[in-house]
């Protein structure tokens, strides 16, 4: 069960994730990471690493992870639930600034689930702060109804769980960044 609290009428906290509706058509999700921005960015731009943390809701599995992290490149993600239900996310990268920002336009579909949120513009920001990185995820929906539907869905809990897995991988040094683990062992030779 996810620890969910409301800090006021519009800000919801799910574990370490803050969910902040803005205006009529946007939601901003924020989470802190105890590693530099470049490593958090890597979590969103390295398909091998993404496969390790982007599992979806409990009981679901990531069955497709194809990304081309370049302007104009596409990303296709697919999940399957324990009952066979499938979710899919298709998008196009609009901007990539390594260690700083990723912008994409994406469309989410869930099997025969009613309600198409339309295209969603997603901007990820990786802001250096004392002790690590503040990840911001601003999502602009086609309408207030689409945004409110996403907020009422399992999406916030799913994102919170996924980002918790990513934080664990990064903090443990199991993200492919060998420099910290090698330095702590005193290794100087390349891995």
PDB file of C-alpha atoms in Angstrom:
ATOM      1  CA  UNK A   1       0.000   0.000   0.000  1.00  0.00           C
ATOM      2  CA  UNK A   2       1.313   3.429  -0.933  1.00  0.00           C
ATOM      3  CA  UNK A   3       1.633   6.149   1.708  1.00  0.00           C
ATOM      4  CA  UNK A   4      -0.578   8.961   0.408  1.00  0.00           C
ATOM      5  CA  UNK A   5      -1.150  12.279   2.166  1.00  0.00           C
ATOM      6  CA  UNK A   6      -2.627  15.591   1.129  1.00  0.00           C
ATOM      7  CA  UNK A   7      -0.679  18.654   2.212  1.00  0.00           C
ATOM      8  CA  UNK A   8      -3.424  21.048   1.087  1.00  0.00           C
ATOM      9  CA  UNK A   9      -6.421  20.969  -1.234  1.00  0.00           C
ATOM     10  CA  UNK A  10      -4.314  20.633  -4.384  1.00  0.00           C
ATOM     11  CA  UNK A  11      -0.973  19.021  -3.455  1.00  0.00           C
ATOM     12  CA  UNK A  12      -0.889  15.281  -2.888  1.00  0.00           C
ATOM     13  CA  UNK A  13       2.161  13.420  -1.616  1.00  0.00           C
ATOM     14  CA  UNK A  14       2.569   9.739  -2.532  1.00  0.00           C
ATOM     15  CA  UNK A  15       5.653   8.372  -0.802  1.00  0.00           C
ATOM     16  CA  UNK A  16       8.429  10.703  -1.988  1.00  0.00           C
ATOM     17  CA  UNK A  17       6.417  12.025  -4.967  1.00  0.00           C
ATOM     18  CA  UNK A  18       4.546  15.330  -4.907  1.00  0.00           C
ATOM     19  CA  UNK A  19       1.574  15.630  -7.282  1.00  0.00           C
ATOM     20  CA  UNK A  20       0.629  19.259  -7.972  1.00  0.00           C
ATOM     21  CA  UNK A  21      -2.246  20.201 -10.317  1.00  0.00           C
ATOM     22  CA  UNK A  22      -1.612  23.518 -12.075  1.00  0.00           C
ATOM     23  CA  UNK A  23      -4.183  25.488 -14.002  1.00  0.00           C
ATOM     24  CA  UNK A  24      -6.890  23.535 -15.783  1.00  0.00           C
ATOM     25  CA  UNK A  25      -4.836  21.182 -17.926  1.00  0.00           C
ATOM     26  CA  UNK A  26      -1.491  20.515 -16.211  1.00  0.00           C
ATOM     27  CA  UNK A  27      -0.064  18.414 -13.401  1.00  0.00           C
ATOM     28  CA  UNK A  28       3.492  18.639 -12.094  1.00  0.00           C
ATOM     29  CA  UNK A  29       5.100  15.691 -10.342  1.00  0.00           C
ATOM     30  CA  UNK A  30       8.311  16.248  -8.349  1.00  0.00           C
ATOM     31  CA  UNK A  31      10.694  13.914  -6.577  1.00  0.00           C
ATOM     32  CA  UNK A  32      14.157  14.231  -5.065  1.00  0.00           C
ATOM     33  CA  UNK A  33      17.047  11.884  -5.904  1.00  0.00           C
ATOM     34  CA  UNK A  34      20.324  11.604  -3.953  1.00  0.00           C
ATOM     35  CA  UNK A  35      22.467  11.459  -7.106  1.00  0.00           C
ATOM     36  CA  UNK A  36      23.601  14.059  -9.685  1.00  0.00           C
ATOM     37  CA  UNK A  37      21.249  15.146 -12.522  1.00  0.00           C
ATOM     38  CA  UNK A  38      23.274  13.288 -15.165  1.00  0.00           C
ATOM     39  CA  UNK A  39      22.531   9.965 -13.483  1.00  0.00           C
ATOM     40  CA  UNK A  40      18.804  10.651 -13.128  1.00  0.00           C
ATOM     41  CA  UNK A  41      18.754  11.730 -16.800  1.00  0.00           C
ATOM     42  CA  UNK A  42      20.447   8.417 -17.664  1.00  0.00           C
ATOM     43  CA  UNK A  43      17.527   6.626 -16.030  1.00  0.00           C
ATOM     44  CA  UNK A  44      15.227   8.211 -18.619  1.00  0.00           C
ATOM     45  CA  UNK A  45      17.498   7.860 -21.655  1.00  0.00           C
ATOM     46  CA  UNK A  46      19.123   4.410 -21.337  1.00  0.00           C
ATOM     47  CA  UNK A  47      16.733   1.633 -22.445  1.00  0.00           C
ATOM     48  CA  UNK A  48      18.607  -1.062 -20.489  1.00  0.00           C
ATOM     49  CA  UNK A  49      18.237   0.937 -17.296  1.00  0.00           C
ATOM     50  CA  UNK A  50      14.611   1.846 -18.042  1.00  0.00           C
ATOM     51  CA  UNK A  51      13.740  -1.847 -18.314  1.00  0.00           C
ATOM     52  CA  UNK A  52      14.913  -2.268 -14.714  1.00  0.00           C
ATOM     53  CA  UNK A  53      12.701   0.367 -13.100  1.00  0.00           C
ATOM     54  CA  UNK A  54       9.744   1.152 -15.368  1.00  0.00           C
ATOM     55  CA  UNK A  55       7.661  -1.889 -14.388  1.00  0.00           C
ATOM     56  CA  UNK A  56       4.286  -0.181 -14.053  1.00  0.00           C
ATOM     57  CA  UNK A  57       1.731  -0.880 -11.323  1.00  0.00           C
ATOM     58  CA  UNK A  58       2.257  -3.782  -8.884  1.00  0.00           C
ATOM     59  CA  UNK A  59       1.908  -7.104 -10.684  1.00  0.00           C
ATOM     60  CA  UNK A  60       2.541  -5.591 -14.116  1.00  0.00           C
ATOM     61  CA  UNK A  61       5.598  -6.104 -16.306  1.00  0.00           C
ATOM     62  CA  UNK A  62       7.293  -4.003 -18.966  1.00  0.00           C
ATOM     63  CA  UNK A  63       7.035  -6.005 -22.194  1.00  0.00           C
ATOM     64  CA  UNK A  64       8.222  -3.366 -24.688  1.00  0.00           C
ATOM     65  CA  UNK A  65      10.828  -0.642 -24.276  1.00  0.00           C
ATOM     66  CA  UNK A  66      12.013   0.924 -27.499  1.00  0.00           C
ATOM     67  CA  UNK A  67      13.496   4.402 -27.266  1.00  0.00           C
ATOM     68  CA  UNK A  68      15.480   6.611 -29.623  1.00  0.00           C
ATOM     69  CA  UNK A  69      16.672   9.418 -27.303  1.00  0.00           C
ATOM     70  CA  UNK A  70      17.232  12.130 -29.910  1.00  0.00           C
ATOM     71  CA  UNK A  71      15.126  15.015 -31.167  1.00  0.00           C
ATOM     72  CA  UNK A  72      12.507  13.475 -33.457  1.00  0.00           C
ATOM     73  CA  UNK A  73      13.197   9.989 -32.081  1.00  0.00           C
ATOM     74  CA  UNK A  74      10.303   7.839 -30.937  1.00  0.00           C
ATOM     75  CA  UNK A  75       9.636   5.922 -27.773  1.00  0.00           C
ATOM     76  CA  UNK A  76       7.296   2.975 -27.383  1.00  0.00           C
ATOM     77  CA  UNK A  77       6.606   1.425 -24.020  1.00  0.00           C
ATOM     78  CA  UNK A  78       4.225  -1.430 -23.305  1.00  0.00           C
ATOM     79  CA  UNK A  79       3.099  -3.168 -20.130  1.00  0.00           C
ATOM     80  CA  UNK A  80       1.037  -6.267 -19.393  1.00  0.00           C
ATOM     81  CA  UNK A  81      -0.980  -6.799 -16.253  1.00  0.00           C
ATOM     82  CA  UNK A  82      -1.554 -10.033 -14.358  1.00  0.00           C
ATOM     83  CA  UNK A  83      -4.957 -10.432 -16.030  1.00  0.00           C
ATOM     84  CA  UNK A  84      -3.536  -9.877 -19.539  1.00  0.00           C
ATOM     85  CA  UNK A  85      -4.618  -6.229 -19.789  1.00  0.00           C
ATOM     86  CA  UNK A  86      -2.158  -4.190 -21.828  1.00  0.00           C
ATOM     87  CA  UNK A  87      -1.096  -0.552 -21.558  1.00  0.00           C
ATOM     88  CA  UNK A  88       0.887   1.303 -24.173  1.00  0.00           C
ATOM     89  CA  UNK A  89       2.669   4.643 -24.366  1.00  0.00           C
ATOM     90  CA  UNK A  90       3.927   6.039 -27.672  1.00  0.00           C
ATOM     91  CA  UNK A  91       5.771   9.324 -27.968  1.00  0.00           C
ATOM     92  CA  UNK A  92       8.176  11.540 -29.872  1.00  0.00           C
ATOM     93  CA  UNK A  93      11.120  13.394 -28.347  1.00  0.00           C
ATOM     94  CA  UNK A  94      10.897  17.159 -29.001  1.00  0.00           C
ATOM     95  CA  UNK A  95      13.982  18.263 -27.016  1.00  0.00           C
ATOM     96  CA  UNK A  96      16.844  16.600 -25.160  1.00  0.00           C
ATOM     97  CA  UNK A  97      19.462  18.458 -23.135  1.00  0.00           C
ATOM     98  CA  UNK A  98      21.618  15.807 -21.418  1.00  0.00           C
ATOM     99  CA  UNK A  99      21.465  16.109 -17.655  1.00  0.00           C
ATOM    100  CA  UNK A 100      18.969  18.988 -17.852  1.00  0.00           C
ATOM    101  CA  UNK A 101      15.728  18.390 -19.759  1.00  0.00           C
ATOM    102  CA  UNK A 102      13.657  16.009 -21.899  1.00  0.00           C
ATOM    103  CA  UNK A 103      10.511  17.125 -23.731  1.00  0.00           C
ATOM    104  CA  UNK A 104       8.172  14.739 -25.490  1.00  0.00           C
ATOM    105  CA  UNK A 105       4.651  14.453 -26.795  1.00  0.00           C
ATOM    106  CA  UNK A 106       3.018  11.154 -25.964  1.00  0.00           C
ATOM    107  CA  UNK A 107      -0.227   9.221 -26.147  1.00  0.00           C
ATOM    108  CA  UNK A 108      -1.301   6.639 -23.611  1.00  0.00           C
ATOM    109  CA  UNK A 109      -3.696   3.752 -24.300  1.00  0.00           C
ATOM    110  CA  UNK A 110      -4.991   1.041 -22.001  1.00  0.00           C
ATOM    111  CA  UNK A 111      -6.672  -1.853 -23.758  1.00  0.00           C
ATOM    112  CA  UNK A 112     -10.380  -1.193 -24.076  1.00  0.00           C
ATOM    113  CA  UNK A 113     -10.364   1.420 -21.302  1.00  0.00           C
ATOM    114  CA  UNK A 114     -12.758   4.253 -22.076  1.00  0.00           C
ATOM    115  CA  UNK A 115     -11.465   7.781 -22.310  1.00  0.00           C
ATOM    116  CA  UNK A 116      -8.631   8.907 -24.531  1.00  0.00           C
ATOM    117  CA  UNK A 117      -6.560  11.635 -22.863  1.00  0.00           C
ATOM    118  CA  UNK A 118      -5.235  12.685 -26.279  1.00  0.00           C
ATOM    119  CA  UNK A 119      -1.691  13.912 -26.750  1.00  0.00           C
ATOM    120  CA  UNK A 120       0.148  14.883 -23.581  1.00  0.00           C
ATOM    121  CA  UNK A 121       3.180  17.169 -23.628  1.00  0.00           C
ATOM    122  CA  UNK A 122       5.643  15.979 -20.984  1.00  0.00           C
ATOM    123  CA  UNK A 123       8.638  18.024 -19.834  1.00  0.00           C
ATOM    124  CA  UNK A 124      11.148  16.371 -17.522  1.00  0.00           C
ATOM    125  CA  UNK A 125      13.607  18.663 -15.750  1.00  0.00           C
ATOM    126  CA  UNK A 126      16.663  17.536 -13.808  1.00  0.00           C
ATOM    127  CA  UNK A 127      17.595  20.336 -11.399  1.00  0.00           C
ATOM    128  CA  UNK A 128      20.756  20.127  -9.292  1.00  0.00           C
ATOM    129  CA  UNK A 129      20.091  20.734  -5.588  1.00  0.00           C
ATOM    130  CA  UNK A 130      22.156  20.228  -2.439  1.00  0.00           C
ATOM    131  CA  UNK A 131      22.580  16.501  -2.074  1.00  0.00           C
ATOM    132  CA  UNK A 132      21.257  15.497  -5.485  1.00  0.00           C
ATOM    133  CA  UNK A 133      18.586  16.239  -8.061  1.00  0.00           C
ATOM    134  CA  UNK A 134      15.005  17.462  -8.126  1.00  0.00           C
ATOM    135  CA  UNK A 135      13.132  15.710 -10.937  1.00  0.00           C
ATOM    136  CA  UNK A 136      10.189  17.697 -12.277  1.00  0.00           C
ATOM    137  CA  UNK A 137       7.646  16.102 -14.594  1.00  0.00           C
ATOM    138  CA  UNK A 138       5.205  18.644 -16.048  1.00  0.00           C
ATOM    139  CA  UNK A 139       2.364  17.051 -18.020  1.00  0.00           C
ATOM    140  CA  UNK A 140       0.059  19.228 -20.110  1.00  0.00           C
ATOM    141  CA  UNK A 141      -3.153  17.469 -21.167  1.00  0.00           C
ATOM    142  CA  UNK A 142      -5.560  18.342 -23.969  1.00  0.00           C
ATOM    143  CA  UNK A 143      -8.263  19.342 -21.464  1.00  0.00           C
ATOM    144  CA  UNK A 144      -9.154  19.640 -17.793  1.00  0.00           C
ATOM    145  CA  UNK A 145     -11.201  16.465 -18.098  1.00  0.00           C
ATOM    146  CA  UNK A 146      -8.225  14.529 -19.459  1.00  0.00           C
ATOM    147  CA  UNK A 147      -5.960  15.855 -16.694  1.00  0.00           C
ATOM    148  CA  UNK A 148      -8.517  15.096 -13.971  1.00  0.00           C
ATOM    149  CA  UNK A 149      -9.026  11.611 -15.417  1.00  0.00           C
ATOM    150  CA  UNK A 150      -5.290  10.935 -15.220  1.00  0.00           C
ATOM    151  CA  UNK A 151      -5.180  12.175 -11.620  1.00  0.00           C
ATOM    152  CA  UNK A 152      -8.125   9.923 -10.690  1.00  0.00           C
ATOM    153  CA  UNK A 153      -6.479   6.898 -12.341  1.00  0.00           C
ATOM    154  CA  UNK A 154      -3.725   4.702 -10.888  1.00  0.00           C
ATOM    155  CA  UNK A 155      -1.167   6.882 -12.748  1.00  0.00           C
ATOM    156  CA  UNK A 156       0.133   8.849  -9.711  1.00  0.00           C
ATOM    157  CA  UNK A 157       0.632   5.656  -7.671  1.00  0.00           C
ATOM    158  CA  UNK A 158       2.290   3.929 -10.641  1.00  0.00           C
ATOM    159  CA  UNK A 159       4.683   6.825 -11.205  1.00  0.00           C
ATOM    160  CA  UNK A 160       5.499   6.934  -7.472  1.00  0.00           C
ATOM    161  CA  UNK A 161       6.349   3.215  -7.453  1.00  0.00           C
ATOM    162  CA  UNK A 162       8.430   3.434 -10.615  1.00  0.00           C
ATOM    163  CA  UNK A 163      10.426   6.416  -9.352  1.00  0.00           C
ATOM    164  CA  UNK A 164      11.014   4.641  -6.040  1.00  0.00           C
ATOM    165  CA  UNK A 165      12.578   1.750  -7.997  1.00  0.00           C
ATOM    166  CA  UNK A 166      14.697   4.189 -10.026  1.00  0.00           C
ATOM    167  CA  UNK A 167      15.879   5.943  -6.848  1.00  0.00           C
ATOM    168  CA  UNK A 168      16.863   2.586  -5.356  1.00  0.00           C
ATOM    169  CA  UNK A 169      18.862   1.583  -8.444  1.00  0.00           C
ATOM    170  CA  UNK A 170      20.651   4.924  -8.584  1.00  0.00           C
ATOM    171  CA  UNK A 171      21.388   5.086  -4.856  1.00  0.00           C
ATOM    172  CA  UNK A 172      22.774   1.535  -4.859  1.00  0.00           C
ATOM    173  CA  UNK A 173      24.975   2.290  -7.861  1.00  0.00           C
ATOM    174  CA  UNK A 174      23.238  -0.441  -9.889  1.00  0.00           C
ATOM    175  CA  UNK A 175      22.542   1.891 -12.795  1.00  0.00           C
ATOM    176  CA  UNK A 176      25.587   1.191 -14.921  1.00  0.00           C
ATOM    177  CA  UNK A 177      27.516   4.146 -13.465  1.00  0.00           C
ATOM    178  CA  UNK A 178      30.579   2.215 -12.341  1.00  0.00           C
ATOM    179  CA  UNK A 179      32.634   5.238 -11.356  1.00  0.00           C
ATOM    180  CA  UNK A 180      31.243   5.552  -7.833  1.00  0.00           C
ATOM    181  CA  UNK A 181      31.310   1.821  -7.083  1.00  0.00           C
ATOM    182  CA  UNK A 182      34.812   1.437  -8.547  1.00  0.00           C
ATOM    183  CA  UNK A 183      36.143   4.438  -6.624  1.00  0.00           C
ATOM    184  CA  UNK A 184      34.746   3.138  -3.347  1.00  0.00           C
ATOM    185  CA  UNK A 185      36.638  -0.139  -3.918  1.00  0.00           C
ATOM    186  CA  UNK A 186      39.758   1.722  -4.982  1.00  0.00           C
ATOM    187  CA  UNK A 187      39.610   0.399  -8.558  1.00  0.00           C
ATOM    188  CA  UNK A 188      41.394   2.517 -11.122  1.00  0.00           C
ATOM    189  CA  UNK A 189      41.233   0.186 -14.115  1.00  0.00           C
ATOM    190  CA  UNK A 190      38.278   0.485 -16.491  1.00  0.00           C
ATOM    191  CA  UNK A 191      35.490  -1.974 -15.835  1.00  0.00           C
TER     192      UNK A 191
END
